[in-house]
Amino acid sequence: MSRTVPARVAALGGAVVVLLATVTACGNSAEDDKDPEHRSFALHGRTLTVDSDDSALEIVAADAHEAGSVRVTRWFKGSVLVGKGPRVTWGMEDDDRLVLRMKCSGFIADCSAKYRIEVPRGIAVKVEDGDGSVRARGFRDALSIRTGDGSVHVTDTTGPLELRSGDGSVRAEVSSRQVRVSTGDGSVHLELGAVPDRVETSSGDGSVGITLPHAAYRVTTRSGDGSVDVSVPRDDSSPHVVSAATGDGRITVRTAD
């Protein structure tokens, strides 16, 4: 008996290792969900806050499908082998706060969620995402995005823009006149299609690249450890203000070709 028990324990341990390896190799991805869910939520007022804990988000300004409503599509894949089953919830709180939650905990848990959120034009949007990438496009009103851990990418936007990531790259190809961007660890890349009034960018650890339309700018830069290349026309009295700072990385401010 003293020989049999260790043998069984070893066999069980080997099975657990194989199971863990299999689960890790076959991680769930929301992209694999071929039957996403669709819902519409009533929106009251001219602002929307998107509150997400752990999901990839795509947010689009679009013609309203229903008056005063936000249309949401959700993709989800999840599995928990030891523990409670995965659970995702979505709902509108306080008339203007879309709350997205995912519960995925256990000894062996693997979950992935993605949302596409279609917002009626003319609505100002604020995004708070704990862990996940955020993409947005088409906004003419104010857009604010904050993510704790994930990249941010914004396109085709003209309204005031504020982007912040605790750990992730930030990229924007926009025509906004007011732009504020910061990331704790990641690169910043901006391409502006219109002469801005003010651009403020900073990265704790990463390069900063800004491409601007032809004009004279009041430019300030600061790099703790990296080269600085400013090739736009400079004028300390210009009303078009650009600032770029990074703790460790290269700074480039140039005119579009």
mmCIF file of C-alpha atoms in Angstrom:
data_model
loop_
_atom_site.group_PDB
_atom_site.id
_atom_site.type_symbol
_atom_site.label_atom_id
_atom_site.label_comp_id
_atom_site.label_asym_id
_atom_site.label_seq_id
_atom_site.Cartn_x
_atom_site.Cartn_y
_atom_site.Cartn_z
ATOM 1 C CA MET A 1 0.000 0.000 0.000
ATOM 2 C CA SER A 2 2.866 2.375 0.775
ATOM 3 C CA ARG A 3 3.997 2.115 -2.830
ATOM 4 C CA THR A 4 0.539 2.374 -4.425
ATOM 5 C CA VAL A 5 -0.536 5.664 -2.801
ATOM 6 C CA PRO A 6 2.478 7.696 -3.964
ATOM 7 C CA ALA A 7 2.016 6.244 -7.427
ATOM 8 C CA ARG A 8 -1.606 7.381 -7.485
ATOM 9 C CA VAL A 9 -0.661 10.816 -6.185
ATOM 10 C CA ALA A 10 2.000 11.132 -8.853
ATOM 11 C CA ALA A 11 -0.472 10.079 -11.523
ATOM 12 C CA LEU A 12 -3.030 12.587 -10.258
ATOM 13 C CA GLY A 13 -0.426 15.337 -10.164
ATOM 14 C CA GLY A 14 0.589 14.501 -13.713
ATOM 15 C CA ALA A 15 -3.032 14.670 -14.841
ATOM 16 C CA VAL A 16 -3.460 18.094 -13.235
ATOM 17 C CA VAL A 17 -0.328 19.353 -14.968
ATOM 18 C CA VAL A 18 -1.600 18.074 -18.320
ATOM 19 C CA LEU A 19 -5.022 19.649 -17.663
ATOM 20 C CA LEU A 20 -3.485 23.007 -16.767
ATOM 21 C CA ALA A 21 -1.283 22.910 -19.853
ATOM 22 C CA THR A 22 -4.290 22.095 -22.035
ATOM 23 C CA VAL A 23 -6.386 24.936 -20.587
ATOM 24 C CA THR A 24 -3.505 27.395 -20.979
ATOM 25 C CA ALA A 25 -2.883 26.367 -24.577
ATOM 26 C CA CYS A 26 -6.564 26.623 -25.481
ATOM 27 C CA GLY A 27 -7.387 29.960 -23.861
ATOM 28 C CA ASN A 28 -10.835 31.359 -24.444
ATOM 29 C CA SER A 29 -11.226 34.310 -26.795
ATOM 30 C CA ALA A 30 -14.349 36.415 -27.215
ATOM 31 C CA GLU A 31 -13.586 36.435 -30.945
ATOM 32 C CA ASP A 32 -14.620 32.752 -31.004
ATOM 33 C CA ASP A 33 -18.189 33.565 -29.983
ATOM 34 C CA LYS A 34 -20.174 33.081 -33.197
ATOM 35 C CA ASP A 35 -23.528 33.967 -31.658
ATOM 36 C CA PRO A 36 -23.141 37.330 -29.870
ATOM 37 C CA GLU A 37 -25.955 38.861 -27.836
ATOM 38 C CA HIS A 38 -27.612 42.174 -28.716
ATOM 39 C CA ARG A 39 -29.425 44.623 -26.449
ATOM 40 C CA SER A 40 -30.590 48.227 -26.501
ATOM 41 C CA PHE A 41 -30.544 50.426 -23.394
ATOM 42 C CA ALA A 42 -32.502 53.634 -22.924
ATOM 43 C CA LEU A 43 -30.308 56.699 -22.447
ATOM 44 C CA HIS A 44 -31.561 59.854 -20.757
ATOM 45 C CA GLY A 45 -29.602 63.063 -21.172
ATOM 46 C CA ARG A 46 -26.655 64.086 -23.325
ATOM 47 C CA THR A 47 -23.866 62.107 -21.638
ATOM 48 C CA LEU A 48 -22.957 58.435 -21.303
ATOM 49 C CA THR A 49 -20.489 56.775 -18.932
ATOM 50 C CA VAL A 50 -19.248 53.297 -19.862
ATOM 51 C CA ASP A 51 -18.088 51.468 -16.722
ATOM 52 C CA SER A 52 -16.295 48.186 -17.491
ATOM 53 C CA ASP A 53 -14.136 46.046 -15.225
ATOM 54 C CA ASP A 54 -12.393 43.596 -17.559
ATOM 55 C CA SER A 55 -13.376 43.642 -21.235
ATOM 56 C CA ALA A 56 -12.275 44.850 -24.662
ATOM 57 C CA LEU A 57 -14.431 47.753 -25.845
ATOM 58 C CA GLU A 58 -15.269 49.166 -29.261
ATOM 59 C CA ILE A 59 -17.251 52.396 -29.015
ATOM 60 C CA VAL A 60 -18.753 53.964 -32.106
ATOM 61 C CA ALA A 61 -20.754 57.143 -32.699
ATOM 62 C CA ALA A 62 -23.571 56.115 -35.000
ATOM 63 C CA ASP A 63 -27.005 57.086 -36.213
ATOM 64 C CA ALA A 64 -29.468 55.999 -33.535
ATOM 65 C CA HIS A 65 -31.362 52.786 -34.193
ATOM 66 C CA GLU A 66 -33.935 53.871 -31.634
ATOM 67 C CA ALA A 67 -34.450 57.364 -30.266
ATOM 68 C CA GLY A 68 -32.529 57.881 -27.029
ATOM 69 C CA SER A 69 -30.975 54.424 -26.907
ATOM 70 C CA VAL A 70 -27.551 52.785 -26.860
ATOM 71 C CA ARG A 71 -27.137 49.555 -28.792
ATOM 72 C CA VAL A 72 -24.702 46.990 -27.382
ATOM 73 C CA THR A 73 -23.334 43.754 -28.845
ATOM 74 C CA ARG A 74 -21.559 41.311 -26.526
ATOM 75 C CA TRP A 75 -19.189 38.476 -27.375
ATOM 76 C CA PHE A 76 -18.209 36.148 -24.534
ATOM 77 C CA LYS A 77 -16.313 32.906 -23.984
ATOM 78 C CA GLY A 78 -15.596 31.546 -20.546
ATOM 79 C CA SER A 79 -14.940 28.399 -18.566
ATOM 80 C CA VAL A 80 -14.286 27.577 -14.917
ATOM 81 C CA LEU A 81 -13.224 24.002 -14.164
ATOM 82 C CA VAL A 82 -12.936 24.366 -10.391
ATOM 83 C CA GLY A 83 -15.235 27.011 -8.895
ATOM 84 C CA LYS A 84 -18.433 28.810 -9.801
ATOM 85 C CA GLY A 85 -19.330 29.196 -13.438
ATOM 86 C CA PRO A 86 -18.474 32.441 -15.278
ATOM 87 C CA ARG A 87 -21.047 35.216 -15.299
ATOM 88 C CA VAL A 88 -21.367 38.413 -17.311
ATOM 89 C CA THR A 89 -23.854 41.188 -16.628
ATOM 90 C CA TRP A 90 -24.790 44.402 -18.391
ATOM 91 C CA GLY A 91 -27.218 47.148 -17.553
ATOM 92 C CA MET A 92 -27.915 50.888 -17.432
ATOM 93 C CA GLU A 93 -27.729 52.555 -14.028
ATOM 94 C CA ASP A 94 -28.818 56.091 -13.087
ATOM 95 C CA ASP A 95 -30.143 56.573 -16.643
ATOM 96 C CA ASP A 96 -26.703 57.335 -18.128
ATOM 97 C CA ARG A 97 -24.167 54.794 -16.793
ATOM 98 C CA LEU A 98 -23.684 51.567 -18.748
ATOM 99 C CA VAL A 99 -22.176 49.016 -16.335
ATOM 100 C CA LEU A 100 -20.428 45.930 -17.751
ATOM 101 C CA ARG A 101 -19.210 43.235 -15.347
ATOM 102 C CA MET A 102 -17.548 39.842 -15.693
ATOM 103 C CA LYS A 103 -17.172 37.329 -12.850
ATOM 104 C CA CYS A 104 -14.627 34.621 -13.598
ATOM 105 C CA SER A 105 -12.931 33.087 -10.581
ATOM 106 C CA GLY A 106 -11.795 29.645 -9.530
ATOM 107 C CA PHE A 107 -8.821 27.308 -9.505
ATOM 108 C CA ILE A 108 -8.856 27.045 -13.297
ATOM 109 C CA ALA A 109 -10.736 29.983 -14.844
ATOM 110 C CA ASP A 110 -10.449 31.482 -18.321
ATOM 111 C CA CYS A 111 -12.843 34.157 -19.598
ATOM 112 C CA SER A 112 -12.871 36.762 -22.355
ATOM 113 C CA ALA A 113 -15.474 39.416 -23.174
ATOM 114 C CA LYS A 114 -15.772 42.030 -25.909
ATOM 115 C CA TYR A 115 -18.389 44.741 -26.423
ATOM 116 C CA ARG A 116 -19.361 46.942 -29.340
ATOM 117 C CA ILE A 117 -21.255 49.999 -28.096
ATOM 118 C CA GLU A 118 -23.105 52.186 -30.596
ATOM 119 C CA VAL A 119 -23.781 55.647 -29.172
ATOM 120 C CA PRO A 120 -26.178 58.159 -30.771
ATOM 121 C CA ARG A 121 -24.428 61.148 -32.290
ATOM 122 C CA GLY A 122 -24.394 64.255 -30.132
ATOM 123 C CA ILE A 123 -23.639 62.368 -26.901
ATOM 124 C CA ALA A 124 -20.534 63.086 -24.809
ATOM 125 C CA VAL A 125 -18.892 59.833 -23.684
ATOM 126 C CA LYS A 126 -16.717 58.899 -20.721
ATOM 127 C CA VAL A 127 -15.117 55.436 -20.627
ATOM 128 C CA GLU A 128 -13.738 53.787 -17.467
ATOM 129 C CA ASP A 129 -12.205 50.382 -18.234
ATOM 130 C CA GLY A 130 -10.280 48.506 -15.562
ATOM 131 C CA ASP A 131 -8.476 45.970 -17.752
ATOM 132 C CA GLY A 132 -8.922 45.850 -21.498
ATOM 133 C CA SER A 133 -8.244 47.631 -24.753
ATOM 134 C CA VAL A 134 -10.497 50.445 -25.953
ATOM 135 C CA ARG A 135 -11.141 51.553 -29.530
ATOM 136 C CA ALA A 136 -13.380 54.487 -30.424
ATOM 137 C CA ARG A 137 -14.316 56.368 -33.569
ATOM 138 C CA GLY A 138 -16.635 58.943 -35.036
ATOM 139 C CA PHE A 139 -17.141 61.339 -32.113
ATOM 140 C CA ARG A 140 -17.861 65.048 -32.521
ATOM 141 C CA ASP A 141 -18.573 65.693 -28.844
ATOM 142 C CA ALA A 142 -16.270 65.297 -25.843
ATOM 143 C CA LEU A 143 -14.672 61.864 -25.444
ATOM 144 C CA SER A 144 -12.773 60.731 -22.357
ATOM 145 C CA ILE A 145 -11.175 57.273 -22.072
ATOM 146 C CA ARG A 146 -9.358 55.824 -19.079
ATOM 147 C CA THR A 147 -8.067 52.265 -18.838
ATOM 148 C CA GLY A 148 -6.002 50.744 -16.066
ATOM 149 C CA ASP A 149 -4.276 48.169 -18.254
ATOM 150 C CA GLY A 150 -4.847 48.207 -21.990
ATOM 151 C CA SER A 151 -4.194 50.070 -25.210
ATOM 152 C CA VAL A 152 -6.333 52.951 -26.503
ATOM 153 C CA HIS A 153 -6.923 53.787 -30.175
ATOM 154 C CA VAL A 154 -9.180 56.621 -31.387
ATOM 155 C CA THR A 155 -9.951 57.626 -34.978
ATOM 156 C CA ASP A 156 -12.264 59.929 -36.946
ATOM 157 C CA THR A 157 -12.979 62.230 -33.999
ATOM 158 C CA THR A 158 -13.231 66.024 -33.797
ATOM 159 C CA GLY A 159 -14.485 66.699 -30.264
ATOM 160 C CA PRO A 160 -12.328 67.429 -27.186
ATOM 161 C CA LEU A 161 -10.278 64.339 -26.391
ATOM 162 C CA GLU A 162 -8.790 63.024 -23.144
ATOM 163 C CA LEU A 163 -7.054 59.625 -23.159
ATOM 164 C CA ARG A 164 -5.287 57.895 -20.305
ATOM 165 C CA SER A 165 -3.834 54.411 -19.820
ATOM 166 C CA GLY A 166 -2.061 53.125 -16.740
ATOM 167 C CA ASP A 167 -0.201 50.499 -18.765
ATOM 168 C CA GLY A 168 -0.639 50.515 -22.524
ATOM 169 C CA SER A 169 0.020 52.393 -25.723
ATOM 170 C CA VAL A 170 -2.194 55.284 -26.844
ATOM 171 C CA ARG A 171 -2.784 56.072 -30.504
ATOM 172 C CA ALA A 172 -5.076 58.640 -32.125
ATOM 173 C CA GLU A 173 -5.695 59.829 -35.685
ATOM 174 C CA VAL A 174 -8.124 62.686 -35.104
ATOM 175 C CA SER A 175 -8.950 66.321 -35.885
ATOM 176 C CA SER A 176 -9.697 67.422 -32.315
ATOM 177 C CA ARG A 177 -8.581 70.891 -31.277
ATOM 178 C CA GLN A 178 -8.122 69.955 -27.605
ATOM 179 C CA VAL A 179 -6.133 66.771 -26.875
ATOM 180 C CA ARG A 180 -4.771 65.428 -23.595
ATOM 181 C CA VAL A 181 -2.990 62.059 -23.549
ATOM 182 C CA SER A 182 -1.056 60.228 -20.849
ATOM 183 C CA THR A 183 0.191 56.702 -20.208
ATOM 184 C CA GLY A 184 2.192 55.288 -17.345
ATOM 185 C CA ASP A 185 3.989 52.690 -19.457
ATOM 186 C CA GLY A 186 3.596 52.771 -23.222
ATOM 187 C CA SER A 187 4.100 54.823 -26.346
ATOM 188 C CA VAL A 188 1.999 57.769 -27.493
ATOM 189 C CA HIS A 189 1.339 58.365 -31.180
ATOM 190 C CA LEU A 190 -0.825 61.274 -32.389
ATOM 191 C CA GLU A 191 -1.715 62.325 -35.929
ATOM 192 C CA LEU A 192 -3.837 65.476 -36.077
ATOM 193 C CA GLY A 193 -5.790 66.419 -39.171
ATOM 194 C CA ALA A 194 -6.595 69.966 -38.003
ATOM 195 C CA VAL A 195 -4.456 72.638 -36.359
ATOM 196 C CA PRO A 196 -5.076 72.162 -32.620
ATOM 197 C CA ASP A 197 -5.423 74.804 -29.925
ATOM 198 C CA ARG A 198 -3.728 72.665 -27.274
ATOM 199 C CA VAL A 199 -2.052 69.258 -27.195
ATOM 200 C CA GLU A 200 -0.673 67.789 -23.959
ATOM 201 C CA THR A 201 1.056 64.393 -23.978
ATOM 202 C CA SER A 202 3.082 62.431 -21.457
ATOM 203 C CA SER A 203 4.480 58.932 -20.991
ATOM 204 C CA GLY A 204 6.229 57.542 -17.966
ATOM 205 C CA ASP A 205 8.154 55.020 -20.055
ATOM 206 C CA GLY A 206 7.740 55.160 -23.824
ATOM 207 C CA SER A 207 8.234 57.245 -26.936
ATOM 208 C CA VAL A 208 6.011 60.183 -27.868
ATOM 209 C CA GLY A 209 5.325 61.003 -31.516
ATOM 210 C CA ILE A 210 3.128 63.905 -32.659
ATOM 211 C CA THR A 211 2.346 64.735 -36.297
ATOM 212 C CA LEU A 212 0.725 68.148 -36.916
ATOM 213 C CA PRO A 213 -0.680 70.149 -39.838
ATOM 214 C CA HIS A 214 1.555 72.917 -41.143
ATOM 215 C CA ALA A 215 1.442 75.918 -38.762
ATOM 216 C CA ALA A 216 3.621 77.601 -36.155
ATOM 217 C CA TYR A 217 3.417 76.128 -32.654
ATOM 218 C CA ARG A 218 4.501 76.962 -29.129
ATOM 219 C CA VAL A 219 6.281 73.715 -28.255
ATOM 220 C CA THR A 220 7.686 72.485 -24.951
ATOM 221 C CA THR A 221 9.357 69.081 -24.485
ATOM 222 C CA ARG A 222 10.921 67.094 -21.681
ATOM 223 C CA SER A 223 12.646 63.712 -21.858
ATOM 224 C CA GLY A 224 14.386 62.092 -18.914
ATOM 225 C CA ASP A 225 16.342 59.698 -21.105
ATOM 226 C CA GLY A 226 15.900 59.971 -24.866
ATOM 227 C CA SER A 227 16.396 62.159 -27.905
ATOM 228 C CA VAL A 228 14.149 65.091 -28.834
ATOM 229 C CA ASP A 229 13.409 66.042 -32.449
ATOM 230 C CA VAL A 230 11.119 69.026 -33.123
ATOM 231 C CA SER A 231 10.835 69.975 -36.784
ATOM 232 C CA VAL A 232 7.588 72.013 -36.830
ATOM 233 C CA PRO A 233 7.827 75.815 -37.132
ATOM 234 C CA ARG A 234 8.096 77.282 -33.623
ATOM 235 C CA ASP A 235 6.718 80.550 -32.279
ATOM 236 C CA ASP A 236 6.643 81.286 -28.555
ATOM 237 C CA SER A 237 3.653 83.599 -29.064
ATOM 238 C CA SER A 238 1.585 81.078 -31.044
ATOM 239 C CA PRO A 239 -1.918 80.287 -29.735
ATOM 240 C CA HIS A 240 -1.335 76.657 -30.784
ATOM 241 C CA VAL A 241 0.323 75.011 -27.791
ATOM 242 C CA VAL A 242 1.988 71.597 -27.849
ATOM 243 C CA SER A 243 3.691 69.875 -24.919
ATOM 244 C CA ALA A 244 5.352 66.452 -24.885
ATOM 245 C CA ALA A 245 7.043 64.717 -21.966
ATOM 246 C CA THR A 246 8.443 61.244 -21.302
ATOM 247 C CA GLY A 247 10.483 59.753 -18.532
ATOM 248 C CA ASP A 248 12.303 57.347 -20.826
ATOM 249 C CA GLY A 249 11.869 57.534 -24.576
ATOM 250 C CA ARG A 250 12.246 59.557 -27.746
ATOM 251 C CA ILE A 251 10.115 62.614 -28.517
ATOM 252 C CA THR A 252 9.274 63.554 -32.110
ATOM 253 C CA VAL A 253 7.132 66.521 -33.130
ATOM 254 C CA ARG A 254 6.876 66.944 -36.878
ATOM 255 C CA THR A 255 4.765 68.395 -39.681
ATOM 256 C CA ALA A 256 2.648 66.042 -41.769
ATOM 257 C CA ASP A 257 3.968 65.306 -45.247
#
